[in-house]
Coordinates of C-alpha atoms in Angstrom, one line a residue:
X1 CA 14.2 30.5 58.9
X2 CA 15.1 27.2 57.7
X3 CA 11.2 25.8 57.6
X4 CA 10.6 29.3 55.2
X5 CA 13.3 28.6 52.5
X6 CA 12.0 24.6 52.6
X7 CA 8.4 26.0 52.0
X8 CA 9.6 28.9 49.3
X9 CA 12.0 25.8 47.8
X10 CA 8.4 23.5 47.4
X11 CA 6.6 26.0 46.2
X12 CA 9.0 27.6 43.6
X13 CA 9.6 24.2 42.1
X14 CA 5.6 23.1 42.0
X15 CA 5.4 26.3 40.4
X16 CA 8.0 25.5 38.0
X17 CA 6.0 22.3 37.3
X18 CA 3.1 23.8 36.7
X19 CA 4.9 25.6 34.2
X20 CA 6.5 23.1 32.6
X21 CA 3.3 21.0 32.5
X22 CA 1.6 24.4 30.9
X23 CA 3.7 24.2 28.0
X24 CA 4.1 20.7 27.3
X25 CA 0.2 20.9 27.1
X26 CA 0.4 23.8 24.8
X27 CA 3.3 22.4 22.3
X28 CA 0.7 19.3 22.3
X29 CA -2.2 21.3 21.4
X30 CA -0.6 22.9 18.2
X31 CA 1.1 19.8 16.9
X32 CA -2.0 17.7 17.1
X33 CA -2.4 15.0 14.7
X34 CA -5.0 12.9 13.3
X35 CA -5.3 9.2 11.6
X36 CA -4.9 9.4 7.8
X37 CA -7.6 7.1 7.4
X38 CA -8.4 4.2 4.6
X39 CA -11.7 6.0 3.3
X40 CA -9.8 9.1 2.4
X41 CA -7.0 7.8 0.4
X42 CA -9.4 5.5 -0.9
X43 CA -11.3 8.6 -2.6
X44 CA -7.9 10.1 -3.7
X45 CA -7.1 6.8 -5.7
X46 CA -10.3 6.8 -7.1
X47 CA -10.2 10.0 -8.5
X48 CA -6.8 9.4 -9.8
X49 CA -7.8 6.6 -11.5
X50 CA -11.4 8.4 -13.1
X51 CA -8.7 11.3 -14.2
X52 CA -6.6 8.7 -16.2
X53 CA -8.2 6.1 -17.6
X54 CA -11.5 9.2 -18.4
X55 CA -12.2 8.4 -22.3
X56 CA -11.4 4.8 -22.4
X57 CA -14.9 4.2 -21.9
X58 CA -13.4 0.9 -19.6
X59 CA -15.3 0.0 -16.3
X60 CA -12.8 0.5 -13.7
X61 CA -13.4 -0.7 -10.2
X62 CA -10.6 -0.6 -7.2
X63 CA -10.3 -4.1 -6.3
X64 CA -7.8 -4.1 -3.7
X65 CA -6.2 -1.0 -1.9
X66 CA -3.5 -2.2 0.5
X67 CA -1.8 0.8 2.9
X68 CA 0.5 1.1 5.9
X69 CA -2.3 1.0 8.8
X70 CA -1.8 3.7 11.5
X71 CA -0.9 6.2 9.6
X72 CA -1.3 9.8 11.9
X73 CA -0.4 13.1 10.1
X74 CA -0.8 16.9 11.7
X75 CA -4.2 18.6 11.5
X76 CA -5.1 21.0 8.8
X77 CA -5.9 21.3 5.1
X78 CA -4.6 18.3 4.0
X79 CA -3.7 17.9 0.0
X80 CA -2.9 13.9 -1.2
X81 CA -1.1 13.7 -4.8
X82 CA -0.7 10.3 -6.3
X83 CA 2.1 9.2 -8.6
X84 CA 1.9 5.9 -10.5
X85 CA 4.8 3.8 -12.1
X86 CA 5.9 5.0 -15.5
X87 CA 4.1 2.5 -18.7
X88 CA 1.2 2.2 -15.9
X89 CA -2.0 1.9 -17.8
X90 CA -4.4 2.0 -15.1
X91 CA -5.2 -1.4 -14.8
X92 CA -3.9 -4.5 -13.0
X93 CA -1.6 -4.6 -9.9
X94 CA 0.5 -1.8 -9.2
X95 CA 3.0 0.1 -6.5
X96 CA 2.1 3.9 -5.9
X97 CA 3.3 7.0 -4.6
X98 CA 0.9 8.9 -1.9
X99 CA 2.5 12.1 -1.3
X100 CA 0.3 14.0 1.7
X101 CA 0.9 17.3 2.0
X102 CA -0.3 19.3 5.0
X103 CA -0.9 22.7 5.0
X104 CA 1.6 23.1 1.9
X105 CA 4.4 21.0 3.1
X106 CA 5.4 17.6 2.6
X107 CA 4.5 15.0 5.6
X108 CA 3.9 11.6 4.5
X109 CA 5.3 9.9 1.2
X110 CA 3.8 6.4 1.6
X111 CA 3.9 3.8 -0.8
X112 CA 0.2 2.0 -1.6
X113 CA -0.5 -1.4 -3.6
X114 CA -3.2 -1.5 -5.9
X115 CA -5.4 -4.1 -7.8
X116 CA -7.8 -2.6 -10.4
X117 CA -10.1 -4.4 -12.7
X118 CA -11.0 -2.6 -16.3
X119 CA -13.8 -4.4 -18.3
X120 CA -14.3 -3.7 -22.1
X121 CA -16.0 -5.2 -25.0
X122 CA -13.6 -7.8 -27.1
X123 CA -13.9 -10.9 -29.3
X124 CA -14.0 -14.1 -27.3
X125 CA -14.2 -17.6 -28.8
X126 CA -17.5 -19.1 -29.0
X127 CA -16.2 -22.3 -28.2
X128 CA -13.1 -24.0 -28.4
X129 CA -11.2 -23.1 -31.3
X130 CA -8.3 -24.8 -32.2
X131 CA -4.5 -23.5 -33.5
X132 CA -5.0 -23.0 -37.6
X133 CA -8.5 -22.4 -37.7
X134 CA -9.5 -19.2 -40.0
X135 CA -11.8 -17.0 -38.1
X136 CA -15.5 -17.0 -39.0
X137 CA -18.0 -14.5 -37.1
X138 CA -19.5 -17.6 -36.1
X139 CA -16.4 -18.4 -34.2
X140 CA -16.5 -15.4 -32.0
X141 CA -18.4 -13.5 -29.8
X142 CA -18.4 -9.6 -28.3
X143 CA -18.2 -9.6 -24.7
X144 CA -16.8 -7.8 -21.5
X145 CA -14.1 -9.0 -20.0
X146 CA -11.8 -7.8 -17.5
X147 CA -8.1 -6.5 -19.7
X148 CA -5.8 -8.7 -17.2
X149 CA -7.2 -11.8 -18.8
X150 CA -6.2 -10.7 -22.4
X151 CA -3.0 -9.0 -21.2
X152 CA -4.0 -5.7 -22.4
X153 CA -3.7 -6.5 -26.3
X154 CA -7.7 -7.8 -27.1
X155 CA -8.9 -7.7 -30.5
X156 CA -12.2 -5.5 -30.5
X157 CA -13.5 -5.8 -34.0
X158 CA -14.8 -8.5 -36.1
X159 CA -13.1 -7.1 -39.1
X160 CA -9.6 -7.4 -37.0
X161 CA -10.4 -11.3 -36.5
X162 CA -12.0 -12.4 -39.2
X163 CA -10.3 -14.3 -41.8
X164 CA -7.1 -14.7 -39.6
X165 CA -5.8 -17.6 -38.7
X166 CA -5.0 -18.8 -35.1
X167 CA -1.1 -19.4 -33.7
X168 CA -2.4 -21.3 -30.8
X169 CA -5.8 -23.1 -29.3
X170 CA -7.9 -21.0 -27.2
X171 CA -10.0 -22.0 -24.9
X172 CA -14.4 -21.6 -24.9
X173 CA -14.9 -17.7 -23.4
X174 CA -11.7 -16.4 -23.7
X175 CA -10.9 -13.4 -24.7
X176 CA -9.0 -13.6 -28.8
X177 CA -5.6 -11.7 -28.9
X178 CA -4.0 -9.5 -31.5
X179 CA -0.5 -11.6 -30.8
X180 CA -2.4 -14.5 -31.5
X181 CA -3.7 -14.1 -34.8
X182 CA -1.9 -14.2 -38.2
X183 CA -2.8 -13.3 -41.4
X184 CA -3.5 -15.7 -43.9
X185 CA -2.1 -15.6 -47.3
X186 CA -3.9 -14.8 -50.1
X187 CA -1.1 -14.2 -52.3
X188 CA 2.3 -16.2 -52.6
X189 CA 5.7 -15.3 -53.9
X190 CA 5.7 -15.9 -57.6
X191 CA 2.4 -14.9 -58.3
X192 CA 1.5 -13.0 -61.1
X193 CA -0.5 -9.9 -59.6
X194 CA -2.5 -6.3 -60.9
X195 CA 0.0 -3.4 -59.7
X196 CA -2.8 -0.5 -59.1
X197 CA -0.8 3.1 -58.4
X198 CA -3.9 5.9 -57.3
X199 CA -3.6 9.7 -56.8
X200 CA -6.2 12.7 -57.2
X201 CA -8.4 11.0 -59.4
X202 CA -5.3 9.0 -61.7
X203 CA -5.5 5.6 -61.7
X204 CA -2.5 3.5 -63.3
X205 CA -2.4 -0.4 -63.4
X206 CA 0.4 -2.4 -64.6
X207 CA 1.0 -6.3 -64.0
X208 CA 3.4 -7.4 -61.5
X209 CA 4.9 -10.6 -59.8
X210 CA 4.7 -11.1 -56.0
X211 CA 8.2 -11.9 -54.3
X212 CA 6.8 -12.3 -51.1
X213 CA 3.4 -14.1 -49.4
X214 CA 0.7 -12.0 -47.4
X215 CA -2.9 -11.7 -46.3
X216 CA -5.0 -9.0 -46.8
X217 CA -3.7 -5.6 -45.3
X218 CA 0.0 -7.0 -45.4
X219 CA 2.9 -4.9 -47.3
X220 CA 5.0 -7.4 -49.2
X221 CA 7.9 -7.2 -52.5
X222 CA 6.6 -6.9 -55.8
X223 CA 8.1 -6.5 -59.1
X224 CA 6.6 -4.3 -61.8
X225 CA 6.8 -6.4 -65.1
X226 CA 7.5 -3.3 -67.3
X227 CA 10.5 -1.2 -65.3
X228 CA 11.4 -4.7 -63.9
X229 CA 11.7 -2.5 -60.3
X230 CA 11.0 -4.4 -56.9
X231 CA 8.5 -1.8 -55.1
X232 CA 6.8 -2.2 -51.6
X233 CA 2.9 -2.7 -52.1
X234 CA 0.3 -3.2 -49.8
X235 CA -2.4 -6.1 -50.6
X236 CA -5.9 -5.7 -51.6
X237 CA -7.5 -9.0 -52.3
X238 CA -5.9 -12.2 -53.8
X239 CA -5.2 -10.9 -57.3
X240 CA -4.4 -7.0 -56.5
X241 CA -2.0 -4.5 -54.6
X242 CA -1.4 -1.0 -54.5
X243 CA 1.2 1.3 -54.0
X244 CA 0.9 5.2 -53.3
X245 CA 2.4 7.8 -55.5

């Protein structure tokens, strides 16, 4: 009797093993997971990016993607949502936020490095070009070059650069800066100056006196010689500004 309840002990607990091992194999099967891999997040970025910098006309290229490596999330339809730092313009290094989502819910929020290089047209000097010099066409070229190396503020247009004056030197091939030019006066405080007023087809002149210096474009002081009034004008050429009425 004893040898029985030994052999129905041995088999009730292999059976109970068998069990067990049944359902740990079953649990495994539904909560299988897979590697999130580089290729795919790769493609979501990229897409990102197409989606926000679309328009710019820029030509964007991920330079560097840099991920936590061994990355495994469950199977099934897998969504990935990307969220980029606030004041991010889609170029240059940056921290983002890979949110994967699988089958609806939230599974991974990862955090991703990036490097991307955006190429557009700007000025560039044609050579060396020292701090003072007034900006010629011959001075300047139009070329691409990538928006890290002109910090995101290049000058695009001749008409932007030309007859500006440099703050600093800049080098042979690099790209010209908006906060490196100034305008150059073409009228100084004191000068005597034509006032012109314009509105649906009425056109008033009076004569005036600067009480500030500008360049073209600039708003400066001036004060109307008949009301003896100090209005803001903006500057037309050397002789001439114009105010809106």
């Amino acid at each position: 009797m004893r040898l029985v309840n030994l052999i129905l002990t041995r088999l009730l607990a292999i059976g109970c093993l068998y069990c067990l091992m049944g359902a740990v194999s079953g649990h495994a099967a539904t909560t299988a997971t897979v590697l999130l891999s580089e290729q795919e997040v790769r493609g979501a970025v990229e897409r990102f990016l197409a989606e926000k910098l679309a328009g710019h006309g820029w030509e964007t290229t991920l330079r560097q993607l840099s991920m936590p490596q061994g990355i495994r999330v469950s199977n099934g339809p897998r969504d990935l949502e990307l969220i980029a730092p606030a004041g991010w313009d889609g170029w240059g290094a940056a921290t983002i936020v890979l949110i994967v989502r699988v089958n609806g819910a939230v599974e991974k929020n990862l955090s991703l490095r990036v490097q991307v290089d955006a190429r557009t047209e700007m000025l560039t000097a044609a050579r060396q070009l020292l701090a003072g010099t007034v900006l010629t066409e011959a001075d300047l070229l139009l070329q691409k070059h990538d928006l890290s190396q002109a910090g995101g503020h290049p000058v695009k247009n001749m008409a932007d650069a030309v007859g500006k004056k440099l703050r600093m030197t800049v080098r042979a091939g690099a790209p010209i800066k908006s906060n490196q030019l100034v305008s150059v006066p073409v009228i100084v405080s004191g000068q005597l100056v034509t006032i012109i007023a314009e509105n649906a087809g009425v056109r008033i002149t009076v004569s005036g006196r600067a009480r500030s210096a500008g360049g073209i474009g600039d708003l400066i002081r001036v004060q109307n010689m008949v009301s003896n009034k100090e209005i803001a004008a903006r500057i037309l050429d050397a002789s001439t500004v114009e105010v809106g009425f």
